[in-house]
mmCIF file with all atom_site columns, C-alpha atoms in Angstrom:
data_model
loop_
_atom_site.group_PDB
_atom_site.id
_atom_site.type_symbol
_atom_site.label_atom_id
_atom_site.label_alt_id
_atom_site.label_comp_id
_atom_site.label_asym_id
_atom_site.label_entity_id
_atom_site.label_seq_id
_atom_site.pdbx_PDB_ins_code
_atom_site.Cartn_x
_atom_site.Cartn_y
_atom_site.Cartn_z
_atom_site.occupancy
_atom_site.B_iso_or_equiv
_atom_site.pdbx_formal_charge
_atom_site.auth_seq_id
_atom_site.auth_comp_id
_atom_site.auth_asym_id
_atom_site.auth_atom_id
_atom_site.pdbx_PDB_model_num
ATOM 1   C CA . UNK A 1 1   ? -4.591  16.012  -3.618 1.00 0.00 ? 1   UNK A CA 1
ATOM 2   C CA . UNK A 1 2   ? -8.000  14.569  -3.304 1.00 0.00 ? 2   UNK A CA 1
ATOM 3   C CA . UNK A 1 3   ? -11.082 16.998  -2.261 1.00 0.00 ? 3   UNK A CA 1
ATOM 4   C CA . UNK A 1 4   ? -13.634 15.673  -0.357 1.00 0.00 ? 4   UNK A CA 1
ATOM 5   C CA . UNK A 1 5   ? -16.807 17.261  1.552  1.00 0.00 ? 5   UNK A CA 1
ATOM 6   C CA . UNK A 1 6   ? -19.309 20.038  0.768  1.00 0.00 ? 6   UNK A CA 1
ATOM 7   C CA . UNK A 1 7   ? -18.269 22.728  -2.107 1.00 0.00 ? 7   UNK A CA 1
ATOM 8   C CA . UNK A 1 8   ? -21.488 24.539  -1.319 1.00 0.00 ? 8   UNK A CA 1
ATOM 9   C CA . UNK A 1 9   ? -22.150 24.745  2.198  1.00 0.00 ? 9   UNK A CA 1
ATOM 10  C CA . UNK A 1 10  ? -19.391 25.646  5.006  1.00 0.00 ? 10  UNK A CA 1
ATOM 11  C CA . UNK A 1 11  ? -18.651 23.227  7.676  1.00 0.00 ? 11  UNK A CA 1
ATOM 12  C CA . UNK A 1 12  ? -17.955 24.059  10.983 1.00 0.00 ? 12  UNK A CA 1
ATOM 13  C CA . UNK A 1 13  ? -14.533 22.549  12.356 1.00 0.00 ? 13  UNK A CA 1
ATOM 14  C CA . UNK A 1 14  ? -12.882 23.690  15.629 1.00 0.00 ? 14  UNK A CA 1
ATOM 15  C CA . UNK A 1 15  ? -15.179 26.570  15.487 1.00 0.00 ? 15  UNK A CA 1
ATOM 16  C CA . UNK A 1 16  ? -14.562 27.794  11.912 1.00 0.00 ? 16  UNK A CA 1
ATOM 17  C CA . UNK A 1 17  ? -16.059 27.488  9.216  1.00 0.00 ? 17  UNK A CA 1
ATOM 18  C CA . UNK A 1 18  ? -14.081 25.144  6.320  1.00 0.00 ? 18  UNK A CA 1
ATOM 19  C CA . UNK A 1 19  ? -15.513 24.348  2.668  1.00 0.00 ? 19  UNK A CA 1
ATOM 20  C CA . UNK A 1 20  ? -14.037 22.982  0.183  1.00 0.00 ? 20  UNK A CA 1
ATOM 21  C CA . UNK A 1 21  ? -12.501 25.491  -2.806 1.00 0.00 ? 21  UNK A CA 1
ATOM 22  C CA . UNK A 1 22  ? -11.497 23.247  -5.815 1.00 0.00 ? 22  UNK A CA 1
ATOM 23  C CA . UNK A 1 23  ? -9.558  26.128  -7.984 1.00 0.00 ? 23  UNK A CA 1
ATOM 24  C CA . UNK A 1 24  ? -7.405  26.731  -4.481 1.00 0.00 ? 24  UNK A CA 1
ATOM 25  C CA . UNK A 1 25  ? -6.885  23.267  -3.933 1.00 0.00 ? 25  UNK A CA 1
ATOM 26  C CA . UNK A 1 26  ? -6.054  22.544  -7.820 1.00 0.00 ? 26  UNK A CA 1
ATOM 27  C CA . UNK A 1 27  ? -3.673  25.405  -8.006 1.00 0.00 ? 27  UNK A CA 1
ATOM 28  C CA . UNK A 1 28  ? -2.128  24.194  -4.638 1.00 0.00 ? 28  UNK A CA 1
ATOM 29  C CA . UNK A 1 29  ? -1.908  20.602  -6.655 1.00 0.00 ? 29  UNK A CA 1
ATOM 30  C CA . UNK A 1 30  ? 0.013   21.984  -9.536 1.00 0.00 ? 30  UNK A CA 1
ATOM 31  C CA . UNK A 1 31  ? 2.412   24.348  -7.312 1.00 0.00 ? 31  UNK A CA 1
ATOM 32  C CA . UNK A 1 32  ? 3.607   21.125  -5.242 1.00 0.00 ? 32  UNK A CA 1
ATOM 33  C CA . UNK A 1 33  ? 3.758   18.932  -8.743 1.00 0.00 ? 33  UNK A CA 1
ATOM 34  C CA . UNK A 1 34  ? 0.983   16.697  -8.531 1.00 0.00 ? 34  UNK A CA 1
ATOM 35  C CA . UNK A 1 35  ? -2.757  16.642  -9.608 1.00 0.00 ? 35  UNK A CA 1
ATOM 36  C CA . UNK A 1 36  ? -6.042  16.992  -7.701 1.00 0.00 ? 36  UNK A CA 1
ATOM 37  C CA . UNK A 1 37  ? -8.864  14.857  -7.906 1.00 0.00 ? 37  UNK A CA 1
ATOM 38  C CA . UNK A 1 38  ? -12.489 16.344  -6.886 1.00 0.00 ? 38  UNK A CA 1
ATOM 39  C CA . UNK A 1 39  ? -13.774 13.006  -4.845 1.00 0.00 ? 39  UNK A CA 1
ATOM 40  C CA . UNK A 1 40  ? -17.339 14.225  -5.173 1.00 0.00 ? 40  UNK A CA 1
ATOM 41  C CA . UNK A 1 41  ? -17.810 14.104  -8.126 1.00 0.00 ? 41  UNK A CA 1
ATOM 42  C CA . UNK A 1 42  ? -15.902 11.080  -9.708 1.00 0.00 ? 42  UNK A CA 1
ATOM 43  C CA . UNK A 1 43  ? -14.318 7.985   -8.360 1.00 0.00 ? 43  UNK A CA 1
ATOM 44  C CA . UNK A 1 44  ? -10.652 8.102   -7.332 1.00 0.00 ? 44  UNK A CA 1
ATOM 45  C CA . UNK A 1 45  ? -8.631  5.945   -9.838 1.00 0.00 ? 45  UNK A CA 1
ATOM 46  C CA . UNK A 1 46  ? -7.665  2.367   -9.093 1.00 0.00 ? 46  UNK A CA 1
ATOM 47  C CA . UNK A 1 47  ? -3.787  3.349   -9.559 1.00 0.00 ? 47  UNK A CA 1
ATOM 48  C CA . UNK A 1 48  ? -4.226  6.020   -7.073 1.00 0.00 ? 48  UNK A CA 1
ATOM 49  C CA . UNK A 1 49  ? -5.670  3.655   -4.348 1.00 0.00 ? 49  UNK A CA 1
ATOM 50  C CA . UNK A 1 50  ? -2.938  1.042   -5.004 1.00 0.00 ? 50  UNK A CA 1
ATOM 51  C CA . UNK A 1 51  ? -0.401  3.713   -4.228 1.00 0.00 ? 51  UNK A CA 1
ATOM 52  C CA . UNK A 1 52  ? -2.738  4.776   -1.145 1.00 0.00 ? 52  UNK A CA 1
ATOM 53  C CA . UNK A 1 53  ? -2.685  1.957   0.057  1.00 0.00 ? 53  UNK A CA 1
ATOM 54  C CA . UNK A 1 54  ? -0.588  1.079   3.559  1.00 0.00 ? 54  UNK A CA 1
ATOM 55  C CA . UNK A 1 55  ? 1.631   -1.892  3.024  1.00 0.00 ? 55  UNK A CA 1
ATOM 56  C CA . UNK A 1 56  ? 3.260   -2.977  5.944  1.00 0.00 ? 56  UNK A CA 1
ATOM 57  C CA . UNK A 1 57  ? 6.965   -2.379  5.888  1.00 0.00 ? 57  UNK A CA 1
ATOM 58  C CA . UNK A 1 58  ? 9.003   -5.913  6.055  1.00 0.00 ? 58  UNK A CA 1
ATOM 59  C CA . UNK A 1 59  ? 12.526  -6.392  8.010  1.00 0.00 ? 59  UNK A CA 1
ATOM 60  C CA . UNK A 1 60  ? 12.963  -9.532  5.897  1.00 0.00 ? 60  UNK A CA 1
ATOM 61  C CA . UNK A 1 61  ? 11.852  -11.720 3.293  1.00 0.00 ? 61  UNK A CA 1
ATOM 62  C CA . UNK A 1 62  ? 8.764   -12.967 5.139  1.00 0.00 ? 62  UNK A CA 1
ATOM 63  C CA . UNK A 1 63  ? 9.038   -11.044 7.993  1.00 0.00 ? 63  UNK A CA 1
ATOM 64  C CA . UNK A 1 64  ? 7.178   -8.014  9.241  1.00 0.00 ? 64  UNK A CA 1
ATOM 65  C CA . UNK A 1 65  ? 7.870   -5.222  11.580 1.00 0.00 ? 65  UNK A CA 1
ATOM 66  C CA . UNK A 1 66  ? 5.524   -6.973  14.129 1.00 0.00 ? 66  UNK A CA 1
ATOM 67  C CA . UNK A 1 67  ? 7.122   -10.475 13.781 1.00 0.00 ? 67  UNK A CA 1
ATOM 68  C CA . UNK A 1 68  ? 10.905  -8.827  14.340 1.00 0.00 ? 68  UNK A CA 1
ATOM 69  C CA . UNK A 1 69  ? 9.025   -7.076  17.648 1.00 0.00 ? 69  UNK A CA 1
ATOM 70  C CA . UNK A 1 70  ? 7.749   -10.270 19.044 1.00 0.00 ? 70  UNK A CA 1
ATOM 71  C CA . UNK A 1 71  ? 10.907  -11.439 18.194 1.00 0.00 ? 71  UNK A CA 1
ATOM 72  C CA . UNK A 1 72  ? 13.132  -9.319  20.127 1.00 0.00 ? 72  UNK A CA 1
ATOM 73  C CA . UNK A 1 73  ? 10.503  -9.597  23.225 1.00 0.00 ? 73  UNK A CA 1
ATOM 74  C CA . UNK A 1 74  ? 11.035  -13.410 23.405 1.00 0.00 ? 74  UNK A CA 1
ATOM 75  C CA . UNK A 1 75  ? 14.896  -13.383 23.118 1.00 0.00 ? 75  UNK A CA 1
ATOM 76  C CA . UNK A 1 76  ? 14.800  -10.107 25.662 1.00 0.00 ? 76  UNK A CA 1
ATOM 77  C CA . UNK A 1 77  ? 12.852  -12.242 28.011 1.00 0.00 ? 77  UNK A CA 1
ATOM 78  C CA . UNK A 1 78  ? 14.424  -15.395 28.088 1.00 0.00 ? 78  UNK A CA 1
ATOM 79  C CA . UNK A 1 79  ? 17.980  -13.076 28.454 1.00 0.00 ? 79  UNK A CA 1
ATOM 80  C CA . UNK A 1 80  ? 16.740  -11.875 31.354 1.00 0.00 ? 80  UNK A CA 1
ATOM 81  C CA . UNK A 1 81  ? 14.892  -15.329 32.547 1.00 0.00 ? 81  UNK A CA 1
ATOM 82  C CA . UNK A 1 82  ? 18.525  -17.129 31.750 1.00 0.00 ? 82  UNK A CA 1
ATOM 83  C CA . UNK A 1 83  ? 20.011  -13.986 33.630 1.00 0.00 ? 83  UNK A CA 1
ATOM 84  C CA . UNK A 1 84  ? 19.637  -15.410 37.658 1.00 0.00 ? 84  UNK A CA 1
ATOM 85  C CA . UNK A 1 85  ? 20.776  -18.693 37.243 1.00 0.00 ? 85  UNK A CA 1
ATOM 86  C CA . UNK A 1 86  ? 24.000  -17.652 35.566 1.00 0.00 ? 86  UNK A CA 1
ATOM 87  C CA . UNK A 1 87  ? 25.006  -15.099 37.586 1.00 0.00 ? 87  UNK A CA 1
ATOM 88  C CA . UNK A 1 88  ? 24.433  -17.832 40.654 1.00 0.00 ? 88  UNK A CA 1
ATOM 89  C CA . UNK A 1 89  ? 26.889  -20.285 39.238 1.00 0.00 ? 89  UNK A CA 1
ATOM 90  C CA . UNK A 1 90  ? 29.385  -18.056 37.349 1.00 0.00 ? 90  UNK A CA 1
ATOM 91  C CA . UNK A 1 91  ? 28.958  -14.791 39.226 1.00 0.00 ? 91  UNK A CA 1
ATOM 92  C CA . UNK A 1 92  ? 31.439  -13.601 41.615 1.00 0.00 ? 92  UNK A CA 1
ATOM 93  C CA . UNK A 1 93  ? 30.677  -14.364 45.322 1.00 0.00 ? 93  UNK A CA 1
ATOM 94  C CA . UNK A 1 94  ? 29.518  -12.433 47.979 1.00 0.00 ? 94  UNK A CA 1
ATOM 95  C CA . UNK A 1 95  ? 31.860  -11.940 50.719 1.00 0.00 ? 95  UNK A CA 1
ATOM 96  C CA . UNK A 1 96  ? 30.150  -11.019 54.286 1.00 0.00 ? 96  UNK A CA 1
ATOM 97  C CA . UNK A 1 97  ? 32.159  -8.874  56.029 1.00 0.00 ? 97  UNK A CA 1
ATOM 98  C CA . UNK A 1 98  ? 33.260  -9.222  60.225 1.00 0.00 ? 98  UNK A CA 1
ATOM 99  C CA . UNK A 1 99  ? 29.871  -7.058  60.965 1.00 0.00 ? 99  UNK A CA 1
ATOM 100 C CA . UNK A 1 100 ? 27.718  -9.287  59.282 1.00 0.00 ? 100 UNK A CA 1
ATOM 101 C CA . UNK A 1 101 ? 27.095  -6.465  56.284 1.00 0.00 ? 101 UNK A CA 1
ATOM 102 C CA . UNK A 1 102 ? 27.590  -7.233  53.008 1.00 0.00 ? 102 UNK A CA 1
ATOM 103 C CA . UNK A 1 103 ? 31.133  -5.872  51.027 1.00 0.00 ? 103 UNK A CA 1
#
């Protein structure tokens, strides 16, 4: 858990006050296994930030979730581009009926 914001002076948020209690937060940190760092008073450690840090998730060696996305957008497109012109040559056809509506 890292603390951050005024330990002194209440903060108003959503119309209540909030300030930061270190022993709550530190026991909170040792009931849920981990530790808690006061971020006011000494820089979070470069480990810690690493781990922080958002990496985005890859589908494959080399490529990313947003790659895949555009991807499956290009081949849905040209599906659905390629979609007409088959069903016009290899599509069953239309029969018009003896009223002139179609079957």
């Amino acid at each position: 858990m890292i603390g951050l914001g005024q330990t002194g002076q209440a903060t108003t948020i959503a119309g209540h006050a909030s300030r930061q209690d270190a022993d709550s937060l530190r026991t909170l940190a040792s009931q849920l296994r981990g530790t808690y760092i006061d971020a006011n008073t000494r820089h979070l450690p470069s480990d810690l930030l690493n781990r922080l840090s958002i990496i985005q998730p890859r589908v494959a060696e080399g490529v990313g979730l947003r790659d895949a996305a555009v991807l499956a957008v290009a081949l849905g497109a040209g599906l659905l581009a390629l979609l007409l012109p088959a069903l016009s040559l290899w599509g069953a056809p239309r029969h018009e009926s003896l009223s002139g509506e179609l079957a």
